[in-house]
PDB file of C-alpha atoms in Angstrom:
ATOM      1  CA  MET A   1     -14.312   7.757  -7.919  1.00 71.00           C
ATOM      2  CA  ALA A   2     -11.767  10.548  -7.401  1.00 80.00           C
ATOM      3  CA  VAL A   3     -12.881  13.907  -6.466  1.00 83.00           C
ATOM      4  CA  LEU A   4     -10.940  16.787  -7.660  1.00 81.00           C
ATOM      5  CA  ARG A   5     -10.334  19.618  -5.233  1.00 75.00           C
ATOM      6  CA  ALA A   6      -8.454  22.462  -7.025  1.00 67.00           C
ATOM      7  CA  ASP A   7      -8.390  24.974  -3.940  1.00 81.00           C
ATOM      8  CA  ARG A   8      -6.044  23.037  -1.914  1.00 80.00           C
ATOM      9  CA  PRO A   9      -4.667  19.476  -1.268  1.00 81.00           C
ATOM     10  CA  TYR A  10      -6.575  16.924   0.962  1.00 76.00           C
ATOM     11  CA  VAL A  11      -5.219  16.492   4.415  1.00 77.00           C
ATOM     12  CA  GLN A  12      -3.094  13.380   4.894  1.00 76.00           C
ATOM     13  CA  PHE A  13      -4.649  11.900   8.100  1.00 81.00           C
ATOM     14  CA  ASN A  14      -8.154  11.144   6.940  1.00 85.00           C
ATOM     15  CA  PHE A  15      -7.561   7.645   5.535  1.00 89.00           C
ATOM     16  CA  GLN A  16      -8.992   4.246   6.034  1.00 91.00           C
ATOM     17  CA  VAL A  17      -7.463   0.853   5.233  1.00 93.00           C
ATOM     18  CA  ASP A  18      -9.443  -2.230   4.218  1.00 93.00           C
ATOM     19  CA  LEU A  19      -7.026  -5.130   4.359  1.00 93.00           C
ATOM     20  CA  GLY A  20      -9.239  -7.412   2.072  1.00 91.00           C
ATOM     21  CA  ASP A  21     -11.765  -8.253   4.861  1.00 89.00           C
ATOM     22  CA  GLY A  22     -14.121  -5.270   4.411  1.00 87.00           C
ATOM     23  CA  ILE A  23     -13.282  -3.830   7.948  1.00 85.00           C
ATOM     24  CA  THR A  24     -12.500  -0.192   8.043  1.00 85.00           C
ATOM     25  CA  ASP A  25     -14.169   1.257  10.961  1.00 82.00           C
ATOM     26  CA  SER A  26     -12.792  -0.879  13.807  1.00 84.00           C
ATOM     27  CA  PRO A  27      -9.365  -0.827  15.690  1.00 85.00           C
ATOM     28  CA  LEU A  28      -8.372  -3.768  13.491  1.00 84.00           C
ATOM     29  CA  ALA A  29      -8.106  -1.429  10.467  1.00 84.00           C
ATOM     30  CA  GLY A  30      -6.725   1.566  12.473  1.00 85.00           C
ATOM     31  CA  PHE A  31      -3.351   2.397  11.067  1.00 89.00           C
ATOM     32  CA  GLN A  32      -1.251   5.383  12.181  1.00 89.00           C
ATOM     33  CA  GLU A  33       0.889   5.521   9.160  1.00 91.00           C
ATOM     34  CA  MET A  34       1.075   4.058   5.649  1.00 91.00           C
ATOM     35  CA  SER A  35       3.861   4.825   3.264  1.00 93.00           C
ATOM     36  CA  ASN A  36       5.270   3.891  -0.190  1.00 94.00           C
ATOM     37  CA  VAL A  37       2.176   3.376  -2.107  1.00 95.00           C
ATOM     38  CA  GLY A  38       3.516   3.455  -5.705  1.00 95.00           C
ATOM     39  CA  MET A  39       4.514   2.015  -8.902  1.00 94.00           C
ATOM     40  CA  GLU A  40       7.219   2.231 -11.286  1.00 95.00           C
ATOM     41  CA  VAL A  41       7.406   1.665 -15.077  1.00 95.00           C
ATOM     42  CA  THR A  42      10.880   0.380 -16.199  1.00 94.00           C
ATOM     43  CA  VAL A  43      12.411   1.379 -19.540  1.00 95.00           C
ATOM     44  CA  ALA A  44      14.557  -0.521 -21.647  1.00 93.00           C
ATOM     45  CA  GLU A  45      17.140   1.240 -23.845  1.00 93.00           C
ATOM     46  CA  TYR A  46      17.667   0.009 -27.394  1.00 93.00           C
ATOM     47  CA  ARG A  47      19.470   1.050 -30.523  1.00 91.00           C
ATOM     48  CA  ASN A  48      19.368  -0.661 -33.932  1.00 91.00           C
ATOM     49  CA  GLY A  49      23.043  -1.207 -35.282  1.00 89.00           C
ATOM     50  CA  ASN A  50      22.090   0.435 -38.602  1.00 92.00           C
ATOM     51  CA  ASP A  51      20.162   3.391 -36.970  1.00 89.00           C
ATOM     52  CA  PRO A  52      21.579   6.513 -38.561  1.00 91.00           C
ATOM     53  CA  GLU A  53      21.123   8.609 -35.242  1.00 89.00           C
ATOM     54  CA  ASN A  54      23.404   7.967 -32.585  1.00 89.00           C
ATOM     55  CA  SER A  55      20.995   7.678 -29.829  1.00 91.00           C
ATOM     56  CA  VAL A  56      18.901   5.034 -27.915  1.00 92.00           C
ATOM     57  CA  ARG A  57      15.216   4.399 -28.047  1.00 92.00           C
ATOM     58  CA  LYS A  58      13.277   4.166 -24.897  1.00 94.00           C
ATOM     59  CA  ILE A  59      10.944   1.270 -24.843  1.00 95.00           C
ATOM     60  CA  THR A  60       8.299   0.860 -22.098  1.00 96.00           C
ATOM     61  CA  GLY A  61       9.224  -2.419 -20.008  1.00 93.00           C
ATOM     62  CA  LEU A  62       7.561  -4.116 -16.968  1.00 94.00           C
ATOM     63  CA  ASN A  63       6.093  -2.181 -14.434  1.00 93.00           C
ATOM     64  CA  LYS A  64       6.754  -2.884 -10.811  1.00 94.00           C
ATOM     65  CA  THR A  65       5.068  -1.895  -7.453  1.00 96.00           C
ATOM     66  CA  THR A  66       6.848  -0.703  -4.219  1.00 95.00           C
ATOM     67  CA  ASP A  67       6.401  -2.434  -0.997  1.00 97.00           C
ATOM     68  CA  VAL A  68       3.875  -0.675   1.332  1.00 97.00           C
ATOM     69  CA  THR A  69       4.528  -0.262   5.176  1.00 96.00           C
ATOM     70  CA  LEU A  70       1.721   0.108   7.565  1.00 94.00           C
ATOM     71  CA  LYS A  71       2.182   0.958  11.251  1.00 94.00           C
ATOM     72  CA  ARG A  72      -0.273   0.687  14.188  1.00 91.00           C
ATOM     73  CA  GLY A  73      -0.343   0.551  17.872  1.00 90.00           C
ATOM     74  CA  VAL A  74      -0.290  -2.996  19.289  1.00 90.00           C
ATOM     75  CA  ILE A  75      -3.864  -3.760  20.367  1.00 88.00           C
ATOM     76  CA  GLY A  76      -3.574  -7.359  21.002  1.00 88.00           C
ATOM     77  CA  ALA A  77      -5.199  -8.635  17.953  1.00 88.00           C
ATOM     78  CA  LEU A  78      -3.940 -11.490  15.972  1.00 90.00           C
ATOM     79  CA  ASN A  79      -5.640 -10.815  12.642  1.00 89.00           C
ATOM     80  CA  LEU A  80      -2.406  -9.720  10.740  1.00 90.00           C
ATOM     81  CA  TYR A  81      -0.496 -12.710  12.414  1.00 91.00           C
ATOM     82  CA  ALA A  82      -3.093 -15.163  11.135  1.00 93.00           C
ATOM     83  CA  TRP A  83      -2.878 -13.788   7.772  1.00 94.00           C
ATOM     84  CA  LEU A  84       0.976 -14.015   7.855  1.00 94.00           C
ATOM     85  CA  ASP A  85       0.891 -17.621   9.195  1.00 95.00           C
ATOM     86  CA  ASP A  86      -1.150 -18.648   6.257  1.00 95.00           C
ATOM     87  CA  ILE A  87       1.131 -16.962   3.993  1.00 95.00           C
ATOM     88  CA  ARG A  88       4.285 -18.705   5.485  1.00 94.00           C
ATOM     89  CA  ASN A  89       2.633 -21.998   5.567  1.00 95.00           C
ATOM     90  CA  GLY A  90       2.363 -21.773   1.823  1.00 93.00           C
ATOM     91  CA  ASP A  91      -1.203 -20.942   1.027  1.00 94.00           C
ATOM     92  CA  GLN A  92      -1.146 -19.123  -2.365  1.00 90.00           C
ATOM     93  CA  ASN A  93      -4.874 -18.374  -1.966  1.00 93.00           C
ATOM     94  CA  VAL A  94      -4.636 -15.993   0.875  1.00 94.00           C
ATOM     95  CA  ARG A  95      -3.456 -12.937  -1.207  1.00 96.00           C
ATOM     96  CA  ARG A  96      -5.877 -10.087  -0.817  1.00 96.00           C
ATOM     97  CA  THR A  97      -7.023  -6.850  -2.313  1.00 97.00           C
ATOM     98  CA  VAL A  98      -6.214  -4.074   0.001  1.00 96.00           C
ATOM     99  CA  ARG A  99      -7.878  -0.699  -0.471  1.00 96.00           C
ATOM    100  CA  ILE A 100      -6.813   2.626   1.064  1.00 94.00           C
ATOM    101  CA  HIS A 101      -9.546   5.314   1.084  1.00 92.00           C
ATOM    102  CA  LEU A 102      -8.785   8.903   1.598  1.00 90.00           C
ATOM    103  CA  LEU A 103     -11.679  10.836   3.002  1.00 89.00           C
ATOM    104  CA  SER A 104     -12.828  14.367   2.764  1.00 85.00           C
ATOM    105  CA  GLU A 105     -12.201  16.520   5.776  1.00 85.00           C
ATOM    106  CA  ASN A 106     -15.631  15.968   7.177  1.00 86.00           C
ATOM    107  CA  ARG A 107     -15.114  12.367   6.668  1.00 83.00           C
ATOM    108  CA  GLU A 108     -18.446  11.933   4.680  1.00 87.00           C
ATOM    109  CA  GLN A 109     -17.052  11.122   1.323  1.00 88.00           C
ATOM    110  CA  VAL A 110     -14.160   8.868  -0.077  1.00 90.00           C
ATOM    111  CA  VAL A 111     -12.251  11.262  -2.419  1.00 90.00           C
ATOM    112  CA  LEU A 112      -9.651   8.958  -3.728  1.00 92.00           C
ATOM    113  CA  THR A 113      -8.975   5.141  -3.522  1.00 95.00           C
ATOM    114  CA  TRP A 114      -5.815   3.123  -4.056  1.00 96.00           C
ATOM    115  CA  THR A 115      -6.400  -0.469  -4.575  1.00 97.00           C
ATOM    116  CA  LEU A 116      -3.344  -2.965  -4.110  1.00 97.00           C
ATOM    117  CA  LYS A 117      -4.177  -6.267  -5.975  1.00 97.00           C
ATOM    118  CA  GLN A 118      -2.734  -9.565  -5.067  1.00 97.00           C
ATOM    119  CA  ALA A 119      -1.426  -8.232  -1.675  1.00 97.00           C
ATOM    120  CA  ARG A 120       0.413 -10.406   0.910  1.00 96.00           C
ATOM    121  CA  ILE A 121       2.454  -9.768   4.121  1.00 96.00           C
ATOM    122  CA  ILE A 122       6.146 -10.048   3.488  1.00 96.00           C
ATOM    123  CA  LYS A 123       7.316  -8.581   6.784  1.00 96.00           C
ATOM    124  CA  HIS A 124       6.013  -8.136  10.274  1.00 94.00           C
ATOM    125  CA  VAL A 125       7.924  -6.305  13.130  1.00 93.00           C
ATOM    126  CA  SER A 126       6.578  -5.869  16.703  1.00 90.00           C
ATOM    127  CA  GLY A 127       8.327  -3.094  18.997  1.00 83.00           C
ATOM    128  CA  PRO A 128      10.700  -1.813  19.929  1.00 82.00           C
ATOM    129  CA  PHE A 129       9.778  -2.436  23.610  1.00 83.00           C
ATOM    130  CA  ASN A 130      11.480   0.011  26.085  1.00 81.00           C
ATOM    131  CA  ALA A 131      10.772   0.032  29.966  1.00 81.00           C
ATOM    132  CA  LYS A 132      12.085   3.617  30.053  1.00 83.00           C
ATOM    133  CA  GLY A 133       9.777   5.140  27.329  1.00 75.00           C
ATOM    134  CA  THR A 134       6.321   6.623  27.271  1.00 81.00           C
ATOM    135  CA  ASP A 135       5.664   5.601  23.477  1.00 83.00           C
ATOM    136  CA  VAL A 136       3.124   3.125  22.374  1.00 86.00           C
ATOM    137  CA  ALA A 137       3.968  -0.230  21.567  1.00 88.00           C
ATOM    138  CA  MET A 138       3.913  -0.547  17.925  1.00 91.00           C
ATOM    139  CA  GLU A 139       3.759  -3.287  14.970  1.00 92.00           C
ATOM    140  CA  GLU A 140       4.801  -2.664  11.432  1.00 94.00           C
ATOM    141  CA  LEU A 141       3.702  -4.413   8.503  1.00 93.00           C
ATOM    142  CA  THR A 142       5.268  -4.551   4.879  1.00 97.00           C
ATOM    143  CA  LEU A 143       2.985  -5.609   2.138  1.00 97.00           C
ATOM    144  CA  ALA A 144       3.970  -6.666  -1.383  1.00 97.00           C
ATOM    145  CA  TYR A 145       1.404  -6.686  -4.168  1.00 97.00           C
ATOM    146  CA  GLU A 146       1.335  -7.098  -7.753  1.00 96.00           C
ATOM    147  CA  ARG A 147      -0.736  -4.137  -9.321  1.00 96.00           C
ATOM    148  CA  LEU A 148      -1.797  -0.685  -8.157  1.00 97.00           C
ATOM    149  CA  GLU A 149      -5.082   0.939  -9.329  1.00 96.00           C
ATOM    150  CA  MET A 150      -6.378   4.208  -8.455  1.00 95.00           C
ATOM    151  CA  GLU A 151      -9.949   5.659  -8.685  1.00 93.00           C
TER     152      GLU A 151
END
């Protein structure tokens, strides 16, 4: 359930990701960044030919969701690859319900949850790798999903 906090916004770094496997407290679910969680409702413009007013009506159309990007340091785990491998081999039953939990500052309470229904990996990128750098090796994951719910 959403917890209203009127005095100031929640900090952005207290979040957990459940990739549909129930794991939120291990490095497998430890993402550094998550972006583009959202949806958009399209609007169709329509005007009857005999309408006396010279303006269009806005009619609610389909809703669509944005693709979500997650980033984490490479930890040597193959869980994301295994899921992607099932998807690219045509298994339609591996879509998952992914949940993003925003936690309170003391990390004792979930204050808001975004639920991504029928999610699947559509892109996975590793790197860049640079012998001169001091950065951490990263992997980036893009999820497509069919419905967003918040609670």
